[in-house]
Amino acid sequence: MTVNAQRLSARVRHAEPVMGTVVSFDVPASATADGSLRAAVRSLHRADEVFSTYKADSDVSRLARGETAAGDCAPEVAEVLAACDRLRERSGGYFTAEPGGRLDPSGYVKGWAVERAASILAGAGSASHMVNGGGDVRCAGGRSASEGWRVGIASPLPAGGLALVVSGRDFAVATSGTAERGSHIVDPVAGRPASGMASVTVAGPSLTLADAYATAAFAMGPDRAREWTESLEGYEAFAILPDGTAWQTRGFAAYLPGD
């Protein structure tokens, strides 16, 4: 391999604590030289400052308390809330920016923020990177010209194990479930904690939508979720039930490694 080829294939890994999790990057070395990795990290902290429900002075916290109006918040707030409204309609109310009756768009924001960070890298010319925000993963290209990305999906039964591996090029994958945070998703239609699912993984072209769809499907419960995820154009799902059984949509096999 020539020196120039070695430079083009050099990789950098970075882990950034932000948004209550760790966002990890696997990027070409050029992303450090051109500043795009640094800009991507800044965008994540910006999202945390605006949308954190744990920071009393964030735009979303002040909006939830009625101390400000949406029009007076950062422009991203109106964008996110409008997207959440569209997803509420698309999911029959199972996705909402107000789980439990209080403003909290976190079910949308993490995937959206990670995807924005990945877009900054792409905008700077990277055709090969992976950004992983606590299991919500956006992959661009492959890890090399001949090798696609492989992403491990955590098992909820028992937590800490590996449920499966998905692989491919230019895709996103997100999981909602009990593996990392226990039972934390609300069924907004019934007004109680969601039950009947251990985890739902959704794969497709957009991490923003894959993350939101996984959250909605988990809230729906197994029967409704299976039918709904089959209807999602361009997205596939894999679900694990509390008894350890699993199901997947017809096209999910395309994301499984070949023999």
PDB file of C-alpha atoms in Angstrom:
ATOM      1  CA  MET A   1       0.000   0.000   0.000  1.00  0.00           C
ATOM      2  CA  THR A   2       1.358   3.432  -0.915  1.00  0.00           C
ATOM      3  CA  VAL A   3       1.795   6.215   1.639  1.00  0.00           C
ATOM      4  CA  ASN A   4      -1.119   8.159   0.100  1.00  0.00           C
ATOM      5  CA  ALA A   5      -3.357   5.082   0.220  1.00  0.00           C
ATOM      6  CA  GLN A   6      -2.432   4.533   3.863  1.00  0.00           C
ATOM      7  CA  ARG A   7      -3.421   8.108   4.665  1.00  0.00           C
ATOM      8  CA  LEU A   8      -6.752   7.696   2.896  1.00  0.00           C
ATOM      9  CA  SER A   9      -7.507   4.461   4.802  1.00  0.00           C
ATOM     10  CA  ALA A  10      -6.403   5.710   8.244  1.00  0.00           C
ATOM     11  CA  ARG A  11      -9.196   5.748  10.819  1.00  0.00           C
ATOM     12  CA  VAL A  12      -9.847   7.660  14.029  1.00  0.00           C
ATOM     13  CA  ARG A  13     -12.122   6.599  16.875  1.00  0.00           C
ATOM     14  CA  HIS A  14     -13.552   9.062  19.379  1.00  0.00           C
ATOM     15  CA  ALA A  15     -15.984   8.666  22.302  1.00  0.00           C
ATOM     16  CA  GLU A  16     -17.915  11.703  23.562  1.00  0.00           C
ATOM     17  CA  PRO A  17     -20.016  11.703  26.764  1.00  0.00           C
ATOM     18  CA  VAL A  18     -23.115  13.735  25.894  1.00  0.00           C
ATOM     19  CA  MET A  19     -26.919  13.581  26.146  1.00  0.00           C
ATOM     20  CA  GLY A  20     -26.753  11.140  29.048  1.00  0.00           C
ATOM     21  CA  THR A  21     -24.921   8.522  27.002  1.00  0.00           C
ATOM     22  CA  VAL A  22     -21.662   8.073  25.100  1.00  0.00           C
ATOM     23  CA  VAL A  23     -21.607   8.830  21.382  1.00  0.00           C
ATOM     24  CA  SER A  24     -18.798   7.022  19.599  1.00  0.00           C
ATOM     25  CA  PHE A  25     -17.328   7.896  16.221  1.00  0.00           C
ATOM     26  CA  ASP A  26     -15.402   5.798  13.720  1.00  0.00           C
ATOM     27  CA  VAL A  27     -14.276   8.249  11.058  1.00  0.00           C
ATOM     28  CA  PRO A  28     -11.558   8.734   8.457  1.00  0.00           C
ATOM     29  CA  ALA A  29      -8.502  10.561   9.783  1.00  0.00           C
ATOM     30  CA  SER A  30      -9.349  13.457   7.480  1.00  0.00           C
ATOM     31  CA  ALA A  31     -12.293  14.296   9.774  1.00  0.00           C
ATOM     32  CA  THR A  32      -9.870  15.474  12.432  1.00  0.00           C
ATOM     33  CA  ALA A  33      -7.788  17.488   9.970  1.00  0.00           C
ATOM     34  CA  ASP A  34     -10.744  19.297   8.384  1.00  0.00           C
ATOM     35  CA  GLY A  35     -12.508  19.973  11.707  1.00  0.00           C
ATOM     36  CA  SER A  36     -15.676  18.039  10.837  1.00  0.00           C
ATOM     37  CA  LEU A  37     -15.333  15.626  13.772  1.00  0.00           C
ATOM     38  CA  ARG A  38     -15.027  18.565  16.144  1.00  0.00           C
ATOM     39  CA  ALA A  39     -18.064  20.228  14.507  1.00  0.00           C
ATOM     40  CA  ALA A  40     -20.083  17.013  14.775  1.00  0.00           C
ATOM     41  CA  VAL A  41     -19.285  16.769  18.493  1.00  0.00           C
ATOM     42  CA  ARG A  42     -20.271  20.428  18.990  1.00  0.00           C
ATOM     43  CA  SER A  43     -23.625  19.755  17.326  1.00  0.00           C
ATOM     44  CA  LEU A  44     -24.360  17.022  19.872  1.00  0.00           C
ATOM     45  CA  HIS A  45     -23.643  19.320  22.796  1.00  0.00           C
ATOM     46  CA  ARG A  46     -25.795  21.990  21.166  1.00  0.00           C
ATOM     47  CA  ALA A  47     -28.685  19.498  20.964  1.00  0.00           C
ATOM     48  CA  ASP A  48     -28.170  18.622  24.627  1.00  0.00           C
ATOM     49  CA  GLU A  49     -28.215  22.279  25.679  1.00  0.00           C
ATOM     50  CA  VAL A  50     -31.453  22.914  23.782  1.00  0.00           C
ATOM     51  CA  PHE A  51     -33.402  19.687  24.378  1.00  0.00           C
ATOM     52  CA  SER A  52     -32.216  18.178  27.679  1.00  0.00           C
ATOM     53  CA  THR A  53     -35.072  17.553  30.099  1.00  0.00           C
ATOM     54  CA  TYR A  54     -32.493  17.286  32.901  1.00  0.00           C
ATOM     55  CA  LYS A  55     -31.114  20.804  32.480  1.00  0.00           C
ATOM     56  CA  ALA A  56     -33.391  23.387  34.035  1.00  0.00           C
ATOM     57  CA  ASP A  57     -32.250  26.143  31.677  1.00  0.00           C
ATOM     58  CA  SER A  58     -32.657  24.209  28.403  1.00  0.00           C
ATOM     59  CA  ASP A  59     -35.194  25.516  25.901  1.00  0.00           C
ATOM     60  CA  VAL A  60     -37.322  22.389  26.276  1.00  0.00           C
ATOM     61  CA  SER A  61     -37.321  22.561  30.089  1.00  0.00           C
ATOM     62  CA  ARG A  62     -38.357  26.217  30.048  1.00  0.00           C
ATOM     63  CA  LEU A  63     -41.003  25.499  27.406  1.00  0.00           C
ATOM     64  CA  ALA A  64     -42.385  22.605  29.466  1.00  0.00           C
ATOM     65  CA  ARG A  65     -42.722  24.910  32.485  1.00  0.00           C
ATOM     66  CA  GLY A  66     -44.517  27.536  30.395  1.00  0.00           C
ATOM     67  CA  GLU A  67     -41.732  30.092  30.880  1.00  0.00           C
ATOM     68  CA  THR A  68     -41.269  30.645  27.154  1.00  0.00           C
ATOM     69  CA  ALA A  69     -43.048  30.076  23.851  1.00  0.00           C
ATOM     70  CA  ALA A  70     -41.926  27.726  21.087  1.00  0.00           C
ATOM     71  CA  GLY A  71     -41.356  30.691  18.798  1.00  0.00           C
ATOM     72  CA  ASP A  72     -38.879  32.149  21.282  1.00  0.00           C
ATOM     73  CA  CYS A  73     -36.835  28.956  21.519  1.00  0.00           C
ATOM     74  CA  ALA A  74     -33.968  27.871  19.289  1.00  0.00           C
ATOM     75  CA  PRO A  75     -35.290  27.216  15.768  1.00  0.00           C
ATOM     76  CA  GLU A  76     -34.558  23.504  16.120  1.00  0.00           C
ATOM     77  CA  VAL A  77     -37.322  23.229  18.718  1.00  0.00           C
ATOM     78  CA  ALA A  78     -40.102  24.066  16.258  1.00  0.00           C
ATOM     79  CA  GLU A  79     -38.537  21.676  13.721  1.00  0.00           C
ATOM     80  CA  VAL A  80     -38.450  18.800  16.191  1.00  0.00           C
ATOM     81  CA  LEU A  81     -41.933  19.391  17.590  1.00  0.00           C
ATOM     82  CA  ALA A  82     -43.416  19.534  14.083  1.00  0.00           C
ATOM     83  CA  ALA A  83     -41.698  16.244  13.227  1.00  0.00           C
ATOM     84  CA  CYS A  84     -43.037  14.686  16.431  1.00  0.00           C
ATOM     85  CA  ASP A  85     -46.557  15.771  15.470  1.00  0.00           C
ATOM     86  CA  ARG A  86     -46.204  14.052  12.092  1.00  0.00           C
ATOM     87  CA  LEU A  87     -44.941  10.898  13.767  1.00  0.00           C
ATOM     88  CA  ARG A  88     -47.820  10.951  16.242  1.00  0.00           C
ATOM     89  CA  GLU A  89     -50.248  10.870  13.333  1.00  0.00           C
ATOM     90  CA  ARG A  90     -48.255   8.212  11.460  1.00  0.00           C
ATOM     91  CA  SER A  91     -48.138   5.950  14.517  1.00  0.00           C
ATOM     92  CA  GLY A  92     -51.737   6.359  15.605  1.00  0.00           C
ATOM     93  CA  GLY A  93     -50.659   8.225  18.728  1.00  0.00           C
ATOM     94  CA  TYR A  94     -48.070   5.707  19.921  1.00  0.00           C
ATOM     95  CA  PHE A  95     -45.256   8.180  19.341  1.00  0.00           C
ATOM     96  CA  THR A  96     -45.567  11.527  21.092  1.00  0.00           C
ATOM     97  CA  ALA A  97     -43.471  14.425  22.315  1.00  0.00           C
ATOM     98  CA  GLU A  98     -45.548  14.399  25.507  1.00  0.00           C
ATOM     99  CA  PRO A  99     -45.253  10.943  27.079  1.00  0.00           C
ATOM    100  CA  GLY A 100     -46.934  10.977  30.448  1.00  0.00           C
ATOM    101  CA  GLY A 101     -48.521  14.331  29.616  1.00  0.00           C
ATOM    102  CA  ARG A 102     -45.323  16.407  29.883  1.00  0.00           C
ATOM    103  CA  LEU A 103     -43.217  17.801  27.060  1.00  0.00           C
ATOM    104  CA  ASP A 104     -40.304  15.431  26.440  1.00  0.00           C
ATOM    105  CA  PRO A 105     -39.195  14.917  22.807  1.00  0.00           C
ATOM    106  CA  SER A 106     -36.256  12.714  23.857  1.00  0.00           C
ATOM    107  CA  GLY A 107     -37.663   9.760  21.898  1.00  0.00           C
ATOM    108  CA  TYR A 108     -36.990  11.754  18.736  1.00  0.00           C
ATOM    109  CA  VAL A 109     -34.036  13.931  19.673  1.00  0.00           C
ATOM    110  CA  LYS A 110     -31.280  11.343  20.188  1.00  0.00           C
ATOM    111  CA  GLY A 111     -31.631   9.750  16.758  1.00  0.00           C
ATOM    112  CA  TRP A 112     -32.089  13.170  15.168  1.00  0.00           C
ATOM    113  CA  ALA A 113     -28.996  14.587  16.882  1.00  0.00           C
ATOM    114  CA  VAL A 114     -26.811  11.599  15.976  1.00  0.00           C
ATOM    115  CA  GLU A 115     -27.984  11.785  12.373  1.00  0.00           C
ATOM    116  CA  ARG A 116     -27.190  15.522  12.250  1.00  0.00           C
ATOM    117  CA  ALA A 117     -23.688  14.786  13.531  1.00  0.00           C
ATOM    118  CA  ALA A 118     -23.228  12.150  10.839  1.00  0.00           C
ATOM    119  CA  SER A 119     -24.493  14.609   8.211  1.00  0.00           C
ATOM    120  CA  ILE A 120     -21.782  17.101   9.207  1.00  0.00           C
ATOM    121  CA  LEU A 121     -19.158  14.451   8.491  1.00  0.00           C
ATOM    122  CA  ALA A 122     -20.766  13.642   5.151  1.00  0.00           C
ATOM    123  CA  GLY A 123     -20.992  17.322   4.275  1.00  0.00           C
ATOM    124  CA  ALA A 124     -17.249  17.623   4.770  1.00  0.00           C
ATOM    125  CA  GLY A 125     -16.648  14.847   2.257  1.00  0.00           C
ATOM    126  CA  SER A 126     -16.567  11.690   4.367  1.00  0.00           C
ATOM    127  CA  ALA A 127     -18.036   8.686   2.560  1.00  0.00           C
ATOM    128  CA  SER A 128     -17.156   6.217   5.325  1.00  0.00           C
ATOM    129  CA  HIS A 129     -18.091   6.811   8.957  1.00  0.00           C
ATOM    130  CA  MET A 130     -20.155   5.394  11.800  1.00  0.00           C
ATOM    131  CA  VAL A 131     -21.723   7.368  14.629  1.00  0.00           C
ATOM    132  CA  ASN A 132     -23.175   5.341  17.524  1.00  0.00           C
ATOM    133  CA  GLY A 133     -25.288   7.126  20.113  1.00  0.00           C
ATOM    134  CA  GLY A 134     -25.974   4.550  22.820  1.00  0.00           C
ATOM    135  CA  GLY A 135     -27.053   1.921  20.302  1.00  0.00           C
ATOM    136  CA  ASP A 136     -28.633   4.266  17.768  1.00  0.00           C
ATOM    137  CA  VAL A 137     -26.239   3.950  14.845  1.00  0.00           C
ATOM    138  CA  ARG A 138     -25.786   5.757  11.528  1.00  0.00           C
ATOM    139  CA  CYS A 139     -23.397   4.130   9.056  1.00  0.00           C
ATOM    140  CA  ALA A 140     -22.146   5.827   5.900  1.00  0.00           C
ATOM    141  CA  GLY A 141     -20.557   3.764   3.162  1.00  0.00           C
ATOM    142  CA  GLY A 142     -18.588   0.835   4.517  1.00  0.00           C
ATOM    143  CA  ARG A 143     -15.675   0.651   6.901  1.00  0.00           C
ATOM    144  CA  SER A 144     -13.500   0.134   3.839  1.00  0.00           C
ATOM    145  CA  ALA A 145     -13.949  -0.317   0.099  1.00  0.00           C
ATOM    146  CA  SER A 146     -14.425  -4.060   0.589  1.00  0.00           C
ATOM    147  CA  GLU A 147     -15.929  -4.252   4.080  1.00  0.00           C
ATOM    148  CA  GLY A 148     -19.357  -3.145   5.253  1.00  0.00           C
ATOM    149  CA  TRP A 149     -20.258  -2.096   8.779  1.00  0.00           C
ATOM    150  CA  ARG A 150     -21.263  -4.639  11.440  1.00  0.00           C
ATOM    151  CA  VAL A 151     -23.383  -3.463  14.376  1.00  0.00           C
ATOM    152  CA  GLY A 152     -24.104  -5.583  17.444  1.00  0.00           C
ATOM    153  CA  ILE A 153     -27.587  -5.332  18.945  1.00  0.00           C
ATOM    154  CA  ALA A 154     -27.714  -5.713  22.726  1.00  0.00           C
ATOM    155  CA  SER A 155     -29.871  -8.470  24.141  1.00  0.00           C
ATOM    156  CA  PRO A 156     -32.491  -7.590  26.762  1.00  0.00           C
ATOM    157  CA  LEU A 157     -32.659 -11.245  27.872  1.00  0.00           C
ATOM    158  CA  PRO A 158     -30.425 -11.175  29.776  1.00  0.00           C
ATOM    159  CA  ALA A 159     -29.131  -7.643  29.550  1.00  0.00           C
ATOM    160  CA  GLY A 160     -25.484  -7.441  28.600  1.00  0.00           C
ATOM    161  CA  GLY A 161     -25.542 -10.174  25.986  1.00  0.00           C
ATOM    162  CA  LEU A 162     -25.681  -9.915  22.195  1.00  0.00           C
ATOM    163  CA  ALA A 163     -29.004 -10.527  20.473  1.00  0.00           C
ATOM    164  CA  LEU A 164     -27.830 -10.352  16.877  1.00  0.00           C
ATOM    165  CA  VAL A 165     -25.532  -8.543  14.463  1.00  0.00           C
ATOM    166  CA  VAL A 166     -26.736  -6.421  11.562  1.00  0.00           C
ATOM    167  CA  SER A 167     -24.497  -5.456   8.691  1.00  0.00           C
ATOM    168  CA  GLY A 168     -24.396  -3.484   5.481  1.00  0.00           C
ATOM    169  CA  ARG A 169     -23.471  -0.176   3.898  1.00  0.00           C
ATOM    170  CA  ASP A 170     -25.246   3.183   4.142  1.00  0.00           C
ATOM    171  CA  PHE A 171     -27.876   2.300   6.722  1.00  0.00           C
ATOM    172  CA  ALA A 172     -29.154   3.219  10.166  1.00  0.00           C
ATOM    173  CA  VAL A 173     -30.315   1.008  13.011  1.00  0.00           C
ATOM    174  CA  ALA A 174     -31.958   1.850  16.329  1.00  0.00           C
ATOM    175  CA  THR A 175     -33.233  -0.244  19.227  1.00  0.00           C
ATOM    176  CA  SER A 176     -35.807   0.550  21.881  1.00  0.00           C
ATOM    177  CA  GLY A 177     -36.088  -1.765  24.836  1.00  0.00           C
ATOM    178  CA  THR A 178     -35.048  -2.679  28.338  1.00  0.00           C
ATOM    179  CA  ALA A 179     -31.408  -3.690  27.763  1.00  0.00           C
ATOM    180  CA  GLU A 180     -29.760  -0.389  28.737  1.00  0.00           C
ATOM    181  CA  ARG A 181     -32.305   1.645  30.726  1.00  0.00           C
ATOM    182  CA  GLY A 182     -34.821  -0.897  31.964  1.00  0.00           C
ATOM    183  CA  SER A 183     -38.527  -0.236  31.518  1.00  0.00           C
ATOM    184  CA  HIS A 184     -38.776   3.458  30.574  1.00  0.00           C
ATOM    185  CA  ILE A 185     -41.075   3.731  27.541  1.00  0.00           C
ATOM    186  CA  VAL A 186     -44.662   4.871  28.051  1.00  0.00           C
ATOM    187  CA  ASP A 187     -47.641   3.647  26.065  1.00  0.00           C
ATOM    188  CA  PRO A 188     -49.217   7.089  25.505  1.00  0.00           C
ATOM    189  CA  VAL A 189     -52.487   5.635  24.225  1.00  0.00           C
ATOM    190  CA  ALA A 190     -53.108   3.560  27.358  1.00  0.00           C
ATOM    191  CA  GLY A 191     -51.352   6.040  29.646  1.00  0.00           C
ATOM    192  CA  ARG A 192     -49.145   3.464  31.358  1.00  0.00           C
ATOM    193  CA  PRO A 193     -45.693   1.888  30.945  1.00  0.00           C
ATOM    194  CA  ALA A 194     -45.414  -0.087  27.720  1.00  0.00           C
ATOM    195  CA  SER A 195     -45.544  -3.861  28.087  1.00  0.00           C
ATOM    196  CA  GLY A 196     -45.409  -6.966  25.945  1.00  0.00           C
ATOM    197  CA  MET A 197     -42.052  -6.278  24.295  1.00  0.00           C
ATOM    198  CA  ALA A 198     -38.442  -6.728  25.442  1.00  0.00           C
ATOM    199  CA  SER A 199     -36.886  -4.867  22.507  1.00  0.00           C
ATOM    200  CA  VAL A 200     -37.597  -3.619  19.003  1.00  0.00           C
ATOM    201  CA  THR A 201     -34.836  -2.941  16.482  1.00  0.00           C
ATOM    202  CA  VAL A 202     -35.602  -0.949  13.331  1.00  0.00           C
ATOM    203  CA  ALA A 203     -33.232  -0.584  10.377  1.00  0.00           C
ATOM    204  CA  GLY A 204     -33.525   1.682   7.355  1.00  0.00           C
ATOM    205  CA  PRO A 205     -32.058   4.719   5.629  1.00  0.00           C
ATOM    206  CA  SER A 206     -32.771   7.382   8.286  1.00  0.00           C
ATOM    207  CA  LEU A 207     -31.662   7.075  11.904  1.00  0.00           C
ATOM    208  CA  THR A 208     -34.104   9.792  12.939  1.00  0.00           C
ATOM    209  CA  LEU A 209     -37.042   7.734  11.699  1.00  0.00           C
ATOM    210  CA  ALA A 210     -35.616   4.338  12.696  1.00  0.00           C
ATOM    211  CA  ASP A 211     -35.266   5.571  16.292  1.00  0.00           C
ATOM    212  CA  ALA A 212     -38.766   7.051  16.404  1.00  0.00           C
ATOM    213  CA  TYR A 213     -40.314   3.986  14.750  1.00  0.00           C
ATOM    214  CA  ALA A 214     -38.608   1.673  17.265  1.00  0.00           C
ATOM    215  CA  THR A 215     -39.978   3.730  20.153  1.00  0.00           C
ATOM    216  CA  ALA A 216     -43.498   3.725  18.710  1.00  0.00           C
ATOM    217  CA  ALA A 217     -43.418  -0.003  17.963  1.00  0.00           C
ATOM    218  CA  PHE A 218     -42.235  -0.825  21.482  1.00  0.00           C
ATOM    219  CA  ALA A 219     -45.115   1.220  22.916  1.00  0.00           C
ATOM    220  CA  MET A 220     -47.655  -0.574  20.709  1.00  0.00           C
ATOM    221  CA  GLY A 221     -47.034  -4.074  22.005  1.00  0.00           C
ATOM    222  CA  PRO A 222     -46.277  -7.160  19.921  1.00  0.00           C
ATOM    223  CA  ASP A 223     -49.395  -7.696  17.816  1.00  0.00           C
ATOM    224  CA  ARG A 224     -49.984  -4.135  16.705  1.00  0.00           C
ATOM    225  CA  ALA A 225     -46.245  -3.477  16.279  1.00  0.00           C
ATOM    226  CA  ARG A 226     -45.749  -6.393  13.904  1.00  0.00           C
ATOM    227  CA  GLU A 227     -48.470  -5.257  11.529  1.00  0.00           C
ATOM    228  CA  TRP A 228     -47.417  -1.594  11.728  1.00  0.00           C
ATOM    229  CA  THR A 229     -43.720  -2.178  11.118  1.00  0.00           C
ATOM    230  CA  GLU A 230     -44.541  -4.371   8.105  1.00  0.00           C
ATOM    231  CA  SER A 231     -46.305  -1.335   6.645  1.00  0.00           C
ATOM    232  CA  LEU A 232     -43.312   1.018   6.945  1.00  0.00           C
ATOM    233  CA  GLU A 233     -41.833   1.663   3.517  1.00  0.00           C
ATOM    234  CA  GLY A 234     -38.057   1.294   3.500  1.00  0.00           C
ATOM    235  CA  TYR A 235     -37.777   0.137   7.138  1.00  0.00           C
ATOM    236  CA  GLU A 236     -37.544  -3.331   8.674  1.00  0.00           C
ATOM    237  CA  ALA A 237     -37.917  -4.523  12.254  1.00  0.00           C
ATOM    238  CA  PHE A 238     -36.766  -7.282  14.584  1.00  0.00           C
ATOM    239  CA  ALA A 239     -38.530  -7.775  17.931  1.00  0.00           C
ATOM    240  CA  ILE A 240     -37.793  -9.823  21.031  1.00  0.00           C
ATOM    241  CA  LEU A 241     -40.656 -10.664  23.401  1.00  0.00           C
ATOM    242  CA  PRO A 242     -40.345 -11.102  27.172  1.00  0.00           C
ATOM    243  CA  ASP A 243     -40.506 -14.898  26.844  1.00  0.00           C
ATOM    244  CA  GLY A 244     -37.474 -14.865  24.540  1.00  0.00           C
ATOM    245  CA  THR A 245     -39.330 -15.535  21.296  1.00  0.00           C
ATOM    246  CA  ALA A 246     -38.673 -13.208  18.368  1.00  0.00           C
ATOM    247  CA  TRP A 247     -40.161 -12.086  15.087  1.00  0.00           C
ATOM    248  CA  GLN A 248     -38.935 -10.000  12.177  1.00  0.00           C
ATOM    249  CA  THR A 249     -40.490  -8.234   9.228  1.00  0.00           C
ATOM    250  CA  ARG A 250     -40.202  -9.850   5.810  1.00  0.00           C
ATOM    251  CA  GLY A 251     -37.280  -7.706   4.632  1.00  0.00           C
ATOM    252  CA  PHE A 252     -35.176  -7.689   7.808  1.00  0.00           C
ATOM    253  CA  ALA A 253     -33.019 -10.575   6.567  1.00  0.00           C
ATOM    254  CA  ALA A 254     -31.346  -8.127   4.180  1.00  0.00           C
ATOM    255  CA  TYR A 255     -29.574  -6.613   7.214  1.00  0.00           C
ATOM    256  CA  LEU A 256     -28.266  -9.941   8.543  1.00  0.00           C
ATOM    257  CA  PRO A 257     -24.693 -11.010   7.722  1.00  0.00           C
ATOM    258  CA  GLY A 258     -24.354 -13.564   4.959  1.00  0.00           C
ATOM    259  CA  ASP A 259     -22.736 -16.916   5.526  1.00  0.00           C
TER     260      ASP A 259
END
